[in-house]
Structures are given as C-alpha cells and as structure tokens.
mmCIF file of C-alpha atoms and ligand atoms in Angstrom:
data_model
loop_
_atom_site.group_PDB
_atom_site.id
_atom_site.type_symbol
_atom_site.label_atom_id
_atom_site.label_comp_id
_atom_site.label_asym_id
_atom_site.label_seq_id
_atom_site.Cartn_x
_atom_site.Cartn_y
_atom_site.Cartn_z
ATOM 1 C CA MET V 1 -17.426 71.577 25.457
ATOM 2 C CA ASN V 2 -19.431 74.433 23.870
ATOM 3 C CA ILE V 3 -19.621 74.646 20.105
ATOM 4 C CA LYS V 4 -21.603 76.651 17.567
ATOM 5 C CA ILE V 5 -23.267 75.390 14.393
ATOM 6 C CA GLY V 6 -24.718 78.281 12.419
ATOM 7 C CA LYS V 7 -26.697 80.237 15.010
ATOM 8 C CA ILE V 8 -27.138 77.279 17.342
ATOM 9 C CA LYS V 9 -25.149 77.223 20.565
ATOM 10 C CA LEU V 10 -24.650 73.677 21.770
ATOM 11 C CA LYS V 11 -23.368 72.868 25.235
ATOM 12 C CA ASN V 12 -21.560 69.846 23.796
ATOM 13 C CA PRO V 13 -20.942 68.451 20.298
ATOM 14 C CA VAL V 14 -22.980 65.240 20.703
ATOM 15 C CA MET V 15 -26.316 65.095 18.864
ATOM 16 C CA VAL V 16 -28.744 62.250 18.233
ATOM 17 C CA ALA V 17 -29.141 61.278 14.556
ATOM 18 C CA SER V 18 -32.466 61.588 12.785
ATOM 19 C CA GLY V 19 -34.679 58.513 12.837
ATOM 20 C CA THR V 20 -32.888 56.823 15.715
ATOM 21 C CA PHE V 21 -34.383 58.795 18.606
ATOM 22 C CA GLY V 22 -38.014 59.266 17.574
ATOM 23 C CA TYR V 23 -39.267 62.629 18.789
ATOM 24 C CA ALA V 24 -37.313 62.395 22.078
ATOM 25 C CA GLN V 25 -40.312 61.672 24.317
ATOM 26 C CA GLU V 26 -39.865 57.947 23.605
ATOM 27 C CA PHE V 27 -36.472 58.174 25.383
ATOM 28 C CA GLU V 28 -37.418 60.389 28.336
ATOM 29 C CA LYS V 29 -37.372 57.588 30.912
ATOM 30 C CA LEU V 30 -34.078 56.177 29.655
ATOM 31 C CA VAL V 31 -31.974 59.268 28.989
ATOM 32 C CA ASN V 32 -31.383 62.669 30.560
ATOM 33 C CA LEU V 33 -32.387 64.686 27.493
ATOM 34 C CA LYS V 34 -30.497 67.709 28.826
ATOM 35 C CA ASP V 35 -27.176 65.814 28.476
ATOM 36 C CA ILE V 36 -27.479 65.839 24.687
ATOM 37 C CA GLY V 37 -25.989 68.705 22.628
ATOM 38 C CA ALA V 38 -28.933 68.793 20.204
ATOM 39 C CA ILE V 39 -31.881 66.590 19.305
ATOM 40 C CA ILE V 40 -32.577 65.890 15.648
ATOM 41 C CA THR V 41 -36.096 64.618 15.097
ATOM 42 C CA LYS V 42 -37.196 61.760 12.859
ATOM 43 C CA THR V 43 -37.594 63.182 9.344
ATOM 44 C CA ILE V 44 -41.013 64.691 8.740
ATOM 45 C CA THR V 45 -42.734 65.223 5.408
ATOM 46 C CA LEU V 46 -45.608 67.439 4.270
ATOM 47 C CA ASN V 47 -48.139 64.620 4.171
ATOM 48 C CA PRO V 48 -48.230 61.506 6.356
ATOM 49 C CA LYS V 49 -46.228 58.551 5.018
ATOM 50 C CA VAL V 50 -46.972 54.917 5.841
ATOM 51 C CA GLY V 51 -43.427 53.855 4.965
ATOM 52 C CA ASN V 52 -42.167 50.682 3.308
ATOM 53 C CA PRO V 53 -43.534 47.123 3.591
ATOM 54 C CA MET V 54 -42.331 44.982 6.540
ATOM 55 C CA PRO V 55 -39.801 43.730 7.489
ATOM 56 C CA ARG V 56 -38.038 47.071 7.716
ATOM 57 C CA ILE V 57 -34.916 46.300 9.698
ATOM 58 C CA CYS V 58 -32.435 43.468 9.956
ATOM 59 C CA GLU V 59 -29.083 42.934 11.636
ATOM 60 C CA THR V 60 -25.919 42.499 9.600
ATOM 61 C CA SER V 61 -22.355 41.861 10.678
ATOM 62 C CA GLY V 62 -21.147 45.029 12.298
ATOM 63 C CA GLY V 63 -24.350 46.962 11.708
ATOM 64 C CA MET V 64 -27.959 46.977 10.596
ATOM 65 C CA LEU V 65 -30.035 47.566 7.495
ATOM 66 C CA ASN V 66 -33.204 49.645 7.578
ATOM 67 C CA ALA V 67 -35.813 50.519 5.020
ATOM 68 C CA ILE V 68 -38.333 52.461 7.068
ATOM 69 C CA GLY V 69 -39.243 54.682 4.113
ATOM 70 C CA LEU V 70 -39.677 57.873 6.161
ATOM 71 C CA GLN V 71 -42.824 56.718 7.962
ATOM 72 C CA ASN V 72 -44.215 59.744 9.780
ATOM 73 C CA GLU V 73 -47.503 61.462 10.468
ATOM 74 C CA GLY V 74 -46.854 64.628 8.464
ATOM 75 C CA ILE V 75 -46.158 68.206 9.491
ATOM 76 C CA ASP V 76 -49.636 69.067 10.865
ATOM 77 C CA ASN V 77 -49.538 66.243 13.342
ATOM 78 C CA PHE V 78 -45.868 66.950 14.157
ATOM 79 C CA ILE V 79 -46.609 70.563 15.079
ATOM 80 C CA LYS V 80 -49.718 69.653 17.068
ATOM 81 C CA GLU V 81 -48.594 66.461 18.805
ATOM 82 C CA LYS V 82 -44.787 66.521 19.018
ATOM 83 C CA MET V 83 -43.704 70.150 19.206
ATOM 84 C CA PRO V 84 -45.293 70.978 22.597
ATOM 85 C CA TYR V 85 -43.124 68.320 24.282
ATOM 86 C CA LEU V 86 -39.974 69.095 22.255
ATOM 87 C CA SER V 87 -40.326 72.829 23.052
ATOM 88 C CA LYS V 88 -40.121 72.163 26.794
ATOM 89 C CA ILE V 89 -36.928 70.080 26.880
ATOM 90 C CA GLY V 90 -34.477 72.987 26.829
ATOM 91 C CA THR V 91 -32.045 71.227 24.451
ATOM 92 C CA PRO V 92 -31.728 72.707 20.926
ATOM 93 C CA ILE V 93 -34.232 71.056 18.584
ATOM 94 C CA ILE V 94 -33.334 70.507 14.945
ATOM 95 C CA VAL V 95 -36.192 69.289 12.779
ATOM 96 C CA SER V 96 -35.324 66.961 9.909
ATOM 97 C CA ILE V 97 -37.436 67.536 6.809
ATOM 98 C CA SER V 98 -37.807 65.863 3.435
ATOM 99 C CA GLY V 99 -39.949 66.709 0.425
ATOM 100 C CA ASN V 100 -40.951 65.106 -2.866
ATOM 101 C CA ASN V 101 -40.011 68.303 -4.672
ATOM 102 C CA ILE V 102 -38.615 71.786 -4.042
ATOM 103 C CA ASP V 103 -42.058 73.213 -3.252
ATOM 104 C CA GLU V 104 -42.585 70.721 -0.458
ATOM 105 C CA PHE V 105 -39.209 71.569 1.106
ATOM 106 C CA PHE V 106 -40.127 75.250 0.838
ATOM 107 C CA ILE V 107 -43.560 74.812 2.456
ATOM 108 C CA LEU V 108 -42.143 72.690 5.295
ATOM 109 C CA ALA V 109 -39.424 75.262 5.996
ATOM 110 C CA ARG V 110 -41.894 78.159 5.877
ATOM 111 C CA ARG V 111 -44.157 76.523 8.462
ATOM 112 C CA LEU V 112 -41.337 75.522 10.794
ATOM 113 C CA ASP V 113 -39.649 78.918 10.467
ATOM 114 C CA LYS V 114 -42.525 80.414 12.469
ATOM 115 C CA ILE V 115 -41.901 78.174 15.482
ATOM 116 C CA LYS V 116 -39.485 79.884 17.878
ATOM 117 C CA SER V 117 -38.457 76.793 19.815
ATOM 118 C CA ILE V 118 -37.015 75.161 16.681
ATOM 119 C CA SER V 119 -33.310 76.006 16.424
ATOM 120 C CA GLY V 120 -32.595 74.626 12.991
ATOM 121 C CA LEU V 121 -33.586 72.432 10.084
ATOM 122 C CA GLU V 122 -31.752 69.403 8.764
ATOM 123 C CA LEU V 123 -32.515 68.809 5.104
ATOM 124 C CA ASN V 124 -32.747 65.094 4.494
ATOM 125 C CA ILE V 125 -31.978 64.932 0.789
ATOM 126 C CA SER V 126 -30.238 61.588 1.223
ATOM 127 C CA CYS V 127 -32.684 58.902 2.405
ATOM 128 C CA PRO V 128 -31.817 55.853 0.269
ATOM 129 C CA ASN V 129 -35.279 54.346 0.749
ATOM 130 C CA ILE V 130 -37.396 56.867 -1.127
ATOM 131 C CA ARG V 131 -35.551 57.249 -4.388
ATOM 132 C CA GLY V 132 -37.233 58.414 -7.527
ATOM 133 C CA GLU V 133 -40.371 59.876 -5.957
ATOM 134 C CA GLY V 134 -41.248 62.915 -7.980
ATOM 135 C CA TRP V 135 -37.704 64.225 -8.417
ATOM 136 C CA SER V 136 -36.369 65.129 -11.800
ATOM 137 C CA VAL V 137 -32.878 64.114 -10.736
ATOM 138 C CA LYS V 138 -31.082 62.167 -13.428
ATOM 139 C CA GLY V 139 -31.859 58.444 -13.327
ATOM 140 C CA GLY V 140 -34.469 58.922 -10.578
ATOM 141 C CA GLY V 141 -31.726 59.187 -7.962
ATOM 142 C CA LEU V 142 -31.524 61.088 -4.706
ATOM 143 C CA VAL V 143 -31.263 64.855 -4.508
ATOM 144 C CA ALA V 144 -27.979 64.361 -2.664
ATOM 145 C CA GLN V 145 -26.615 62.508 -5.697
ATOM 146 C CA ASP V 146 -26.906 65.583 -7.898
ATOM 147 C CA SER V 147 -25.111 68.831 -7.116
ATOM 148 C CA LYS V 148 -27.584 70.982 -9.098
ATOM 149 C CA ALA V 149 -30.629 69.520 -7.345
ATOM 150 C CA THR V 150 -28.855 69.880 -3.991
ATOM 151 C CA TYR V 151 -28.102 73.528 -4.737
ATOM 152 C CA GLU V 152 -31.720 74.221 -5.705
ATOM 153 C CA VAL V 153 -33.247 72.626 -2.622
ATOM 154 C CA VAL V 154 -30.891 74.380 -0.205
ATOM 155 C CA LYS V 155 -31.349 77.705 -2.014
ATOM 156 C CA ALA V 156 -35.152 77.439 -1.801
ATOM 157 C CA VAL V 157 -35.067 76.734 1.935
ATOM 158 C CA ARG V 158 -32.464 79.477 2.503
ATOM 159 C CA LYS V 159 -34.842 81.981 0.917
ATOM 160 C CA ILE V 160 -37.575 81.314 3.459
ATOM 161 C CA THR V 161 -35.699 80.900 6.723
ATOM 162 C CA ASP V 162 -32.919 82.455 8.766
ATOM 163 C CA LYS V 163 -32.830 79.422 11.007
ATOM 164 C CA THR V 164 -29.701 77.300 10.877
ATOM 165 C CA ILE V 165 -29.742 74.928 7.900
ATOM 166 C CA ILE V 166 -27.842 71.641 7.996
ATOM 167 C CA THR V 167 -27.793 69.657 4.755
ATOM 168 C CA LYS V 168 -27.536 65.903 5.240
ATOM 169 C CA LEU V 169 -25.432 64.228 2.584
ATOM 170 C CA SER V 170 -25.463 60.756 1.095
ATOM 171 C CA PRO V 171 -22.410 58.501 0.968
ATOM 172 C CA ASN V 172 -23.860 56.813 -2.142
ATOM 173 C CA VAL V 173 -21.977 59.127 -4.510
ATOM 174 C CA THR V 174 -18.666 59.172 -6.334
ATOM 175 C CA ASP V 175 -17.616 62.610 -5.106
ATOM 176 C CA ILE V 176 -19.207 63.762 -1.853
ATOM 177 C CA VAL V 177 -17.056 66.930 -1.805
ATOM 178 C CA GLU V 178 -18.840 68.224 -4.916
ATOM 179 C CA ILE V 179 -22.254 67.864 -3.205
ATOM 180 C CA ALA V 180 -20.956 69.459 0.007
ATOM 181 C CA LYS V 181 -19.693 72.444 -2.003
ATOM 182 C CA ALA V 182 -23.100 72.817 -3.702
ATOM 183 C CA SER V 183 -24.754 72.911 -0.251
ATOM 184 C CA GLU V 184 -22.297 75.532 0.968
ATOM 185 C CA ASN V 185 -22.709 77.681 -2.146
ATOM 186 C CA ALA V 186 -26.489 77.618 -1.756
ATOM 187 C CA GLY V 187 -26.262 78.970 1.790
ATOM 188 C CA SER V 188 -26.294 75.926 4.052
ATOM 189 C CA ASP V 189 -24.837 76.697 7.504
ATOM 190 C CA ALA V 190 -23.412 73.194 7.926
ATOM 191 C CA VAL V 191 -23.420 69.742 6.364
ATOM 192 C CA SER V 192 -23.985 66.452 8.152
ATOM 193 C CA LEU V 193 -22.554 63.241 6.735
ATOM 194 C CA VAL V 194 -23.292 60.478 6.247
ATOM 195 C CA ASN V 195 -26.753 59.057 5.801
ATOM 196 C CA THR V 196 -26.909 55.269 5.325
ATOM 197 C CA PHE V 197 -25.188 53.246 2.581
ATOM 198 C CA LEU V 198 -27.462 51.377 0.189
ATOM 199 C CA GLY V 199 -27.239 47.663 1.031
ATOM 200 C CA MET V 200 -29.008 44.324 0.946
ATOM 201 C CA ALA V 201 -29.312 41.003 2.798
ATOM 202 C CA ILE V 202 -30.820 37.671 1.706
ATOM 203 C CA ASP V 203 -32.252 34.746 3.699
ATOM 204 C CA ILE V 204 -30.675 31.781 1.892
ATOM 205 C CA ASN V 205 -33.275 29.267 3.100
ATOM 206 C CA THR V 206 -36.312 31.135 1.792
ATOM 207 C CA ARG V 207 -34.210 32.851 -0.914
ATOM 208 C CA LYS V 208 -36.054 36.040 -0.042
ATOM 209 C CA PRO V 209 -34.544 39.451 0.603
ATOM 210 C CA ARG V 210 -34.552 40.146 4.328
ATOM 211 C CA LEU V 211 -36.165 43.561 3.824
ATOM 212 C CA GLY V 212 -39.628 44.133 2.381
ATOM 213 C CA ASN V 213 -38.136 46.929 0.280
ATOM 214 C CA ILE V 214 -35.443 44.470 -1.021
ATOM 215 C CA THR V 215 -32.700 47.050 -0.377
ATOM 216 C CA GLY V 216 -32.120 49.309 2.604
ATOM 217 C CA GLY V 217 -29.681 51.633 4.318
ATOM 218 C CA LEU V 218 -26.647 50.218 6.124
ATOM 219 C CA SER V 219 -25.567 51.845 9.389
ATOM 220 C CA GLY V 220 -23.507 51.043 12.483
ATOM 221 C CA PRO V 221 -19.816 50.313 13.196
ATOM 222 C CA CYS V 222 -19.244 48.685 9.765
ATOM 223 C CA ILE V 223 -19.646 52.062 8.005
ATOM 224 C CA LYS V 224 -17.428 54.080 10.344
ATOM 225 C CA PRO V 225 -14.127 54.026 8.402
ATOM 226 C CA ILE V 226 -15.852 55.125 5.185
ATOM 227 C CA ALA V 227 -17.853 57.856 6.933
ATOM 228 C CA LEU V 228 -14.677 59.034 8.645
ATOM 229 C CA ARG V 229 -12.811 59.249 5.336
ATOM 230 C CA MET V 230 -15.678 61.267 3.836
ATOM 231 C CA VAL V 231 -15.745 63.685 6.787
ATOM 232 C CA TYR V 232 -11.985 64.142 6.388
ATOM 233 C CA GLU V 233 -12.289 64.882 2.659
ATOM 234 C CA VAL V 234 -15.272 67.222 2.976
ATOM 235 C CA SER V 235 -13.938 69.230 5.925
ATOM 236 C CA LYS V 236 -10.697 69.971 4.051
ATOM 237 C CA ASN V 237 -12.653 71.412 1.156
ATOM 238 C CA ILE V 238 -15.451 73.558 2.600
ATOM 239 C CA ASN V 239 -15.618 76.448 5.063
ATOM 240 C CA ILE V 240 -18.831 75.592 6.925
ATOM 241 C CA PRO V 241 -18.948 73.168 9.872
ATOM 242 C CA VAL V 242 -19.108 69.446 9.171
ATOM 243 C CA ILE V 243 -21.134 67.174 11.436
ATOM 244 C CA GLY V 244 -19.837 63.588 11.444
ATOM 245 C CA VAL V 245 -22.268 60.644 11.460
ATOM 246 C CA GLY V 246 -21.733 56.943 10.865
ATOM 247 C CA GLY V 247 -20.987 54.115 13.248
ATOM 248 C CA ILE V 248 -20.151 56.228 16.291
ATOM 249 C CA MET V 249 -20.533 53.875 19.264
ATOM 250 C CA ASN V 250 -18.368 55.516 21.926
ATOM 251 C CA ALA V 251 -16.247 58.558 22.799
ATOM 252 C CA TYR V 252 -13.179 57.229 20.937
ATOM 253 C CA ASP V 253 -15.174 57.047 17.709
ATOM 254 C CA ALA V 254 -16.527 60.566 18.306
ATOM 255 C CA ILE V 255 -13.027 61.956 18.894
ATOM 256 C CA GLU V 256 -11.769 60.291 15.696
ATOM 257 C CA PHE V 257 -14.462 62.136 13.729
ATOM 258 C CA MET V 258 -13.559 65.422 15.386
ATOM 259 C CA LEU V 259 -9.861 64.951 14.640
ATOM 260 C CA ALA V 260 -10.837 64.214 11.030
ATOM 261 C CA GLY V 261 -12.525 67.633 10.911
ATOM 262 C CA ALA V 262 -16.034 67.296 12.366
ATOM 263 C CA MET V 263 -17.178 70.213 14.562
ATOM 264 C CA ALA V 264 -19.894 67.995 16.045
ATOM 265 C CA ILE V 265 -21.095 64.405 15.745
ATOM 266 C CA GLN V 266 -24.372 62.492 15.624
ATOM 267 C CA VAL V 267 -25.097 59.136 17.202
ATOM 268 C CA GLY V 268 -27.560 56.834 15.414
ATOM 269 C CA THR V 269 -27.558 53.028 15.602
ATOM 270 C CA ALA V 270 -25.807 53.063 19.012
ATOM 271 C CA ASN V 271 -29.016 54.511 20.561
ATOM 272 C CA PHE V 272 -30.777 51.198 19.839
ATOM 273 C CA ILE V 273 -28.121 49.222 21.702
ATOM 274 C CA GLU V 274 -27.638 51.580 24.616
ATOM 275 C CA PRO V 275 -30.123 54.475 24.901
ATOM 276 C CA GLY V 276 -27.898 56.353 27.377
ATOM 277 C CA VAL V 277 -24.859 56.220 25.102
ATOM 278 C CA CYS V 278 -24.804 59.975 24.306
ATOM 279 C CA GLY V 279 -24.249 60.909 27.964
ATOM 280 C CA LYS V 280 -21.362 58.431 28.112
ATOM 281 C CA ILE V 281 -19.844 59.866 24.922
ATOM 282 C CA VAL V 282 -19.996 63.405 26.360
ATOM 283 C CA LYS V 283 -18.264 62.208 29.538
ATOM 284 C CA GLY V 284 -15.656 60.275 27.515
ATOM 285 C CA ILE V 285 -14.792 63.336 25.405
ATOM 286 C CA GLU V 286 -14.450 65.454 28.575
ATOM 287 C CA ASP V 287 -12.081 62.866 30.071
ATOM 288 C CA TYR V 288 -10.008 62.866 26.872
ATOM 289 C CA LEU V 289 -9.728 66.672 26.922
ATOM 290 C CA LYS V 290 -8.639 66.596 30.576
ATOM 291 C CA LYS V 291 -6.136 63.785 30.005
ATOM 292 C CA HIS V 292 -4.523 65.610 27.099
ATOM 293 C CA LYS V 293 -4.789 69.019 28.817
ATOM 294 C CA ILE V 294 -6.865 70.461 25.990
ATOM 295 C CA GLU V 295 -8.862 73.510 27.052
ATOM 296 C CA LYS V 296 -11.530 73.786 24.379
ATOM 297 C CA ILE V 297 -13.209 71.078 22.338
ATOM 298 C CA GLU V 298 -12.694 73.170 19.207
ATOM 299 C CA ASP V 299 -8.952 72.663 19.579
ATOM 300 C CA ILE V 300 -9.247 69.043 18.480
ATOM 301 C CA VAL V 301 -11.399 69.764 15.413
ATOM 302 C CA GLY V 302 -9.325 68.833 12.356
ATOM 303 C CA ASN V 303 -6.240 68.689 14.543
ATOM 304 C CA LEU V 304 -4.925 65.571 12.850
ATOM 305 C CA ASP V 305 -1.183 64.998 12.720
ATOM 306 C CA ILE V 306 -0.372 63.892 9.173
ATOM 307 C CA LYS V 307 3.138 65.322 9.039
ATOM 308 C CA GLY V 308 4.900 61.975 9.324
ATOM 309 C CA LYS V 309 1.741 60.270 7.910
ATOM 310 C CA GLY V 310 0.685 56.981 9.570
ATOM 311 C CA ALA V 311 0.958 55.970 13.252
ATOM 312 C CA GLU V 312 4.033 54.051 14.405
HETATM 313 C C1 FMN G 1 -33.779 52.865 11.834
HETATM 314 C C2 FMN G 1 -33.135 54.073 11.221
HETATM 315 C C3 FMN G 1 -33.944 55.117 10.781
HETATM 316 C C4 FMN G 1 -33.378 56.254 10.202
HETATM 317 N N1 FMN G 1 -34.178 57.287 9.799
HETATM 318 C C5 FMN G 1 -33.626 58.427 9.321
HETATM 319 C C6 FMN G 1 -34.444 59.540 8.999
HETATM 320 O O1 FMN G 1 -35.651 59.558 9.176
HETATM 321 N N2 FMN G 1 -33.819 60.638 8.499
HETATM 322 C C7 FMN G 1 -32.460 60.713 8.306
HETATM 323 O O2 FMN G 1 -31.942 61.755 7.871
HETATM 324 N N3 FMN G 1 -31.671 59.671 8.637
HETATM 325 C C8 FMN G 1 -32.210 58.538 9.129
HETATM 326 N N4 FMN G 1 -31.403 57.480 9.489
HETATM 327 C C9 FMN G 1 -29.935 57.588 9.281
HETATM 328 C C10 FMN G 1 -29.223 58.026 10.549
HETATM 329 O O3 FMN G 1 -29.646 59.292 10.975
HETATM 330 C C11 FMN G 1 -27.682 58.023 10.336
HETATM 331 O O4 FMN G 1 -27.357 58.969 9.324
HETATM 332 C C12 FMN G 1 -27.145 56.679 9.914
HETATM 333 O O5 FMN G 1 -27.822 55.636 10.596
HETATM 334 C C13 FMN G 1 -25.634 56.541 10.159
HETATM 335 O O6 FMN G 1 -25.309 56.711 11.512
HETATM 336 P P1 FMN G 1 -25.133 55.462 12.550
HETATM 337 O O7 FMN G 1 -24.181 54.500 11.907
HETATM 338 O O8 FMN G 1 -24.618 56.079 13.807
HETATM 339 O O9 FMN G 1 -26.479 54.857 12.722
HETATM 340 C C14 FMN G 1 -31.957 56.336 10.064
HETATM 341 C C15 FMN G 1 -31.163 55.278 10.515
HETATM 342 C C16 FMN G 1 -31.719 54.164 11.096
HETATM 343 C C17 FMN G 1 -30.813 53.058 11.582
#
C-alpha cells in the first residue's frame, strides 16, 4: 500500500482533507491516527482569523455547504500549541497554508520549513470563502482561478523550501488542467483536487440564505463525479502526482479516483459522518487488491480500461 508523494513516504494512499480533521488531536479518541497515510491540518494563516459570520454550515442533498472562512489562530499559536502534539503522532504531517498575498505565503513557508517533523506543505490557493482579500487576481477571484497568480505563489514557496509542496486546486474554473500545469511548471511536487464548489442554499420561509456568508463551498458525495472527471483530465496532462479529493465516502470511491489517475486520495466530509472512515477505506482498498490479485497499489493508478469505452 506504500506510495510516495514528492519526498513523503506514505504507508497507504489515504489522507484526511484539510479543514475536516482539525489538528488531529480532536480525533484521537475516535480514530487510530497511525492508520492514516498522512494528516493534512486545517489551513493556517499568518495572523489569526475569526472566520465568517454564523451560520457556517448547512446540509444539502447529497452533501454540505460550508463557509468557515479559514478561522484559525495563526501560525504562532499553531507552532506553539498544535505542533508538539502533531510531531508525536508518527504519521506524516502536511500543513495547509494560505496567505493574503505572495509575501504571506513566503513567510509561512519559511517558518514551517524549519520544523523537521513537518513533511510537506499544502498550498490552499482555492478556498472559495475568502475571495478578493488583497489579491490582484483579475476580478478579485481566487489565486487558483488564475494560472499566472498560481505560478507566482508556488514559485515563491518553492524558493524557500525543499519540503514537499502540494498545490490545492479549485474546481471553480473553466480549465483546471491549465492551473495544474502552472503549478507543475512552478515546481509543485503534486496537486490535490478539488477544493469545494461555490454554492448556495436558501430558507424559503425566512427567505434568508442559509449561510451567514450567503454563499459557501459544496462538498460530499454530490461533487464526486465532477471531481473524478477533473482528476482524470488533470492526471492525463501533468507528470506530477495527483491527489484526488471530493465526495470520497468509502473504498469504492477511493479506488475510482485511483483508477482515474490519482496516486493518493483525501477524505473530507465523510469524517463528519464516520470519524473512523479512513481506516475502513484503507482496509477496503487492501481487500480489493487481494481480490483482484494486484501486488502494488501503484498498479491501479490510472489503470482505467477505455479501449472499448463504457462498461457493458
Ligand atoms: C467544514 C469544511 C472545512 C474545510 N476547510 C478547509 C480548509 O481549511 N482548507 C482547505 O484546503 N480545504 C478545506 N475544506 C475542503 C476539503 O478539504 C475538501 O477539499 C472538500 O471538502 C472536498 O472533499 P469532500 O467532498 O471529501 O469533503 C473544508 C471542507 C469542509 C467541509
């Protein structure tokens, strides 16, 4: 079940997605943290962020909307309060970071680069709930909606760290392949996709939006087919590993992503429903490999049979 993403050796390809697993300690009584391939922390920023007005989450058919707005206590507190615990787990730790500009990404990466127990950085350039803050991206959009801005952010972080860089892409674009290529060209070791889809829900009795931020990010099973299609398209067109995220609820979903071309996968919304789901997914993938007499997990990556096209 071993795989490699950049310099990180993972004992299995199942990671927890940023923002859905806190800083791991919250889950210690519910999950064997050693079962997980890698832990991706909640996104941290340079300065503390209070996040968006309540309510910040609501259920939708087949998924959920969130507009947390990257609430976090900032890098100083993260290093002081969260890192000592994370360092002891023994599972690779990937820290998700986001900045209001290139300098902030650079400063965050420079500080985290010095911490040995951090295996890699995931660049969150795709949170749909913080658009327009300080970026000179056209129309006040996300960094991940602009290939030039994506290139510049990744390049700046690449300059300051040799740690593995994963760039997290947004599905809210016309051509995700173009953004993935910009990340690769700037030196990213891998890309993860997708972050949430911009969405909305309304309470018809009060006629109010159900989120304080009006719009939010859609996640869960309802986004899986679109995320899967994007992973398929991106993995055909770049030479760095792709990490599939979006609506993965069980081992079958995870295997679909790997057949579409993902070297590893991340589990997000499913953690809220069943905190121990990652362990079950690992076991389910192992059973699949045994059943189909496949020796190495890597053998299923991108191993999609499209010769005769669709299934019978
Ligand atoms: C409540 C919530 C908070 C999230 N916070 C973050 C975050 O801080 N950083 C980030 O990169 N993605 C964040 N995400 C996005 C997830 O990491 C993931 O990309 C997305 O939910 C799709 O996967 P899923 O359908 O398995 O949940 C968040 C998602 C949810 C549901």
